[in-house]
Coordinates of C-alpha atoms in Angstrom, one line a residue:
M26 CA -7.2 -24.4 14.7
N27 CA -6.4 -21.4 12.5
K28 CA -3.4 -19.3 13.6
T29 CA -3.8 -15.6 14.0
L30 CA -1.3 -13.2 12.7
T31 CA -0.7 -12.1 16.3
S32 CA 0.0 -15.7 17.4
I33 CA 2.5 -16.1 14.5
F34 CA 4.3 -12.9 15.7
E35 CA 4.4 -14.3 19.3
T36 CA 5.8 -17.7 18.3
Q37 CA 8.0 -16.9 15.3
G38 CA 8.6 -13.2 15.6
P39 CA 7.6 -10.7 12.9
Q40 CA 10.8 -11.0 10.9
S41 CA 11.5 -13.3 7.9
L42 CA 8.0 -14.7 7.7
N43 CA 6.8 -16.7 4.7
I44 CA 3.0 -16.9 4.8
S45 CA 0.8 -18.2 2.0
N46 CA -2.8 -19.1 1.4
Q47 CA -4.2 -17.8 4.7
S48 CA -6.8 -15.4 5.9
F49 CA -6.6 -13.1 8.9
S50 CA -9.6 -11.2 10.2
E51 CA -10.4 -8.8 13.0
E52 CA -6.7 -8.5 14.0
N53 CA -5.3 -5.5 15.8
I54 CA -1.6 -5.3 15.1
F55 CA 0.0 -2.7 17.3
E56 CA 3.6 -1.3 17.0
E57 CA 5.1 -4.4 15.2
F58 CA 8.2 -4.1 13.1
I59 CA 7.7 -6.6 10.3
D60 CA 10.9 -7.1 8.3
S61 CA 12.0 -9.1 5.3
S62 CA 8.8 -11.1 5.0
F63 CA 6.7 -12.6 2.2
F64 CA 2.9 -12.9 2.0
H65 CA 1.4 -14.7 -0.9
Q66 CA -2.4 -15.0 -1.5
V67 CA -3.2 -13.8 2.0
N68 CA -6.4 -12.1 2.9
F69 CA -6.5 -9.4 5.6
I70 CA -10.1 -8.6 6.5
N71 CA -11.0 -5.8 8.9
C72 CA -7.5 -5.7 10.3
S73 CA -5.9 -2.7 12.0
F74 CA -2.2 -1.9 11.7
E75 CA -1.4 0.8 14.3
G76 CA 2.0 2.3 14.6
C77 CA 3.6 -0.5 12.6
E78 CA 6.7 -0.5 10.4
L79 CA 7.0 -2.8 7.4
L80 CA 10.5 -2.9 5.9
G81 CA 11.3 -5.1 2.9
V82 CA 8.0 -6.9 2.9
N83 CA 6.6 -8.4 -0.3
F84 CA 2.9 -9.0 -0.8
N85 CA 1.7 -10.9 -3.8
F86 CA -1.9 -11.5 -4.7
C87 CA -3.0 -10.3 -1.3
V88 CA -6.4 -8.7 -0.4
F89 CA -6.8 -6.0 2.2
E90 CA -10.5 -5.4 2.9
G91 CA -11.8 -3.0 5.5
C92 CA -8.3 -2.5 6.9
T93 CA -6.9 0.5 8.6
F94 CA -3.3 1.7 8.5
N95 CA -2.8 4.3 11.2
H96 CA 0.6 5.9 11.7
T97 CA 2.1 3.0 9.8
I98 CA 5.4 3.2 7.9
I99 CA 5.9 1.0 4.8
R100 CA 9.5 1.2 3.4
K101 CA 11.3 -0.7 0.6
S102 CA 8.3 -3.0 0.3
E103 CA 6.4 -4.3 -2.8
F104 CA 2.7 -5.0 -3.5
T105 CA 2.1 -7.0 -6.7
D106 CA -1.5 -7.8 -7.9
C107 CA -3.0 -6.8 -4.6
V108 CA -6.4 -5.3 -3.8
F109 CA -7.1 -2.6 -1.2
K110 CA -10.9 -2.3 -0.7
N111 CA -12.6 -0.1 1.8
C112 CA -9.3 0.7 3.5
Q113 CA -8.1 3.8 5.4
F114 CA -4.6 5.1 5.4
I115 CA -4.2 7.7 8.1
E116 CA -1.0 9.6 8.8
S117 CA 1.0 6.9 7.2
Q118 CA 4.2 6.8 5.0
L119 CA 4.3 4.5 2.0
T120 CA 7.8 5.6 1.2
P121 CA 10.6 5.5 0.2
K122 CA 11.1 2.9 -2.5
T123 CA 7.8 1.2 -2.0
N124 CA 6.5 -0.3 -5.2
F125 CA 2.9 -1.1 -6.3
F126 CA 2.4 -3.2 -9.4
R127 CA -1.1 -3.9 -10.8
T128 CA -2.7 -3.1 -7.5
L129 CA -6.3 -2.0 -7.2
F130 CA -7.4 0.7 -4.7
I131 CA -11.2 0.8 -4.4
N132 CA -13.3 2.9 -2.2
S133 CA -10.4 3.8 0.1
Q134 CA -9.2 7.0 1.8
F135 CA -5.8 8.4 2.2
S136 CA -5.5 11.2 4.8
S137 CA -2.1 12.8 5.6
V138 CA -0.3 10.0 3.7
D139 CA 3.2 10.4 2.3
F140 CA 3.7 8.7 -1.2
S141 CA 7.1 10.3 -1.7
F142 CA 9.5 8.3 -4.0
T143 CA 6.9 5.6 -4.4
F144 CA 6.5 3.8 -7.7
L145 CA 3.0 2.9 -8.9
C146 CA 2.7 0.9 -12.1
E147 CA -0.5 -0.1 -13.8
C148 CA -2.5 0.5 -10.6
E149 CA -6.2 1.3 -10.6
F150 CA -7.8 3.9 -8.3
I151 CA -11.6 3.7 -8.1
E152 CA -13.6 5.9 -5.7
I153 CA -10.5 7.2 -3.8
N154 CA -10.3 10.1 -1.4
L155 CA -6.9 11.8 -1.1
I156 CA -6.6 14.4 1.7
K157 CA -3.4 16.2 2.6
T158 CA -1.4 13.6 0.6
K159 CA 2.3 14.1 -0.4
F160 CA 3.6 13.1 -3.8
K161 CA 7.3 14.2 -3.8
G162 CA 9.2 12.3 -6.5
T163 CA 6.4 9.8 -6.9
S164 CA 6.3 7.9 -10.2
V165 CA 3.0 6.7 -11.7
V166 CA 3.0 4.6 -14.9
D167 CA -0.2 3.8 -16.8
P168 CA -2.7 4.5 -14.0
K169 CA -6.4 3.8 -14.4
T170 CA -8.7 6.2 -12.4
E171 CA -12.3 6.6 -11.7
K172 CA -14.0 9.0 -9.2
I173 CA -11.0 10.4 -7.3
T174 CA -11.6 13.2 -4.8
F175 CA -8.6 15.2 -3.6
N176 CA -8.0 18.1 -1.2
D177 CA -4.8 19.8 -0.2
L178 CA -2.3 17.6 -2.1
E179 CA 1.4 18.4 -1.8
F180 CA 3.9 18.3 -4.6
D181 CA 7.6 19.4 -4.7
K182 CA 9.1 21.5 -7.5
T183 CA 12.6 20.0 -7.1
K184 CA 11.3 16.4 -7.0
P185 CA 8.1 16.5 -9.1
M186 CA 5.6 13.7 -9.4
R187 CA 6.0 11.9 -12.8
I188 CA 3.1 10.4 -14.6
Q189 CA 3.8 8.3 -17.6
I190 CA 1.1 6.9 -20.0
T191 CA 1.9 4.3 -22.6
D192 CA 0.1 5.0 -25.9
S193 CA -1.1 2.3 -28.3
L194 CA 2.4 1.9 -29.8
F195 CA 3.9 1.4 -26.4
F196 CA 5.8 4.6 -26.5
P197 CA 5.8 6.4 -23.1
K198 CA 4.4 9.9 -22.8
E199 CA 5.1 11.9 -19.7
I200 CA 2.4 14.2 -18.4

């Protein structure tokens, strides 16, 4: 019998988890505080994270497909080589000190999302909608973009967003 993420939370609690090579689908995670956990090669298919808080959680080679993050806070967490496909982030915070490395966002929507003080390195953004999204002090290094739609973005003059592109000689250029 395959365990559900909900059953793992009920038996082990949502802290200090170490989950590898599993798939979770059609899960509704409601108001969980997930702390100091590690997910490696985990697939989340059509899962909903409602009112959750993730603190110090690492995701490596994970896939989120058709997932919704509603009123979710992700702090001091890291996503490396992950994919977010057909996902929705609604009134969520991906801040502060949340890092994304080589992560792909495809056909996803961000509505009233706070990316303040987030670090995005070598991430790809394909067919993305950004609506009322904050970028205070956000750092973006070598992004790849295609078909991004945005409306009512928020930046801060005292803590501006930094975008850095590495040229062919590997010397950074700030935009």
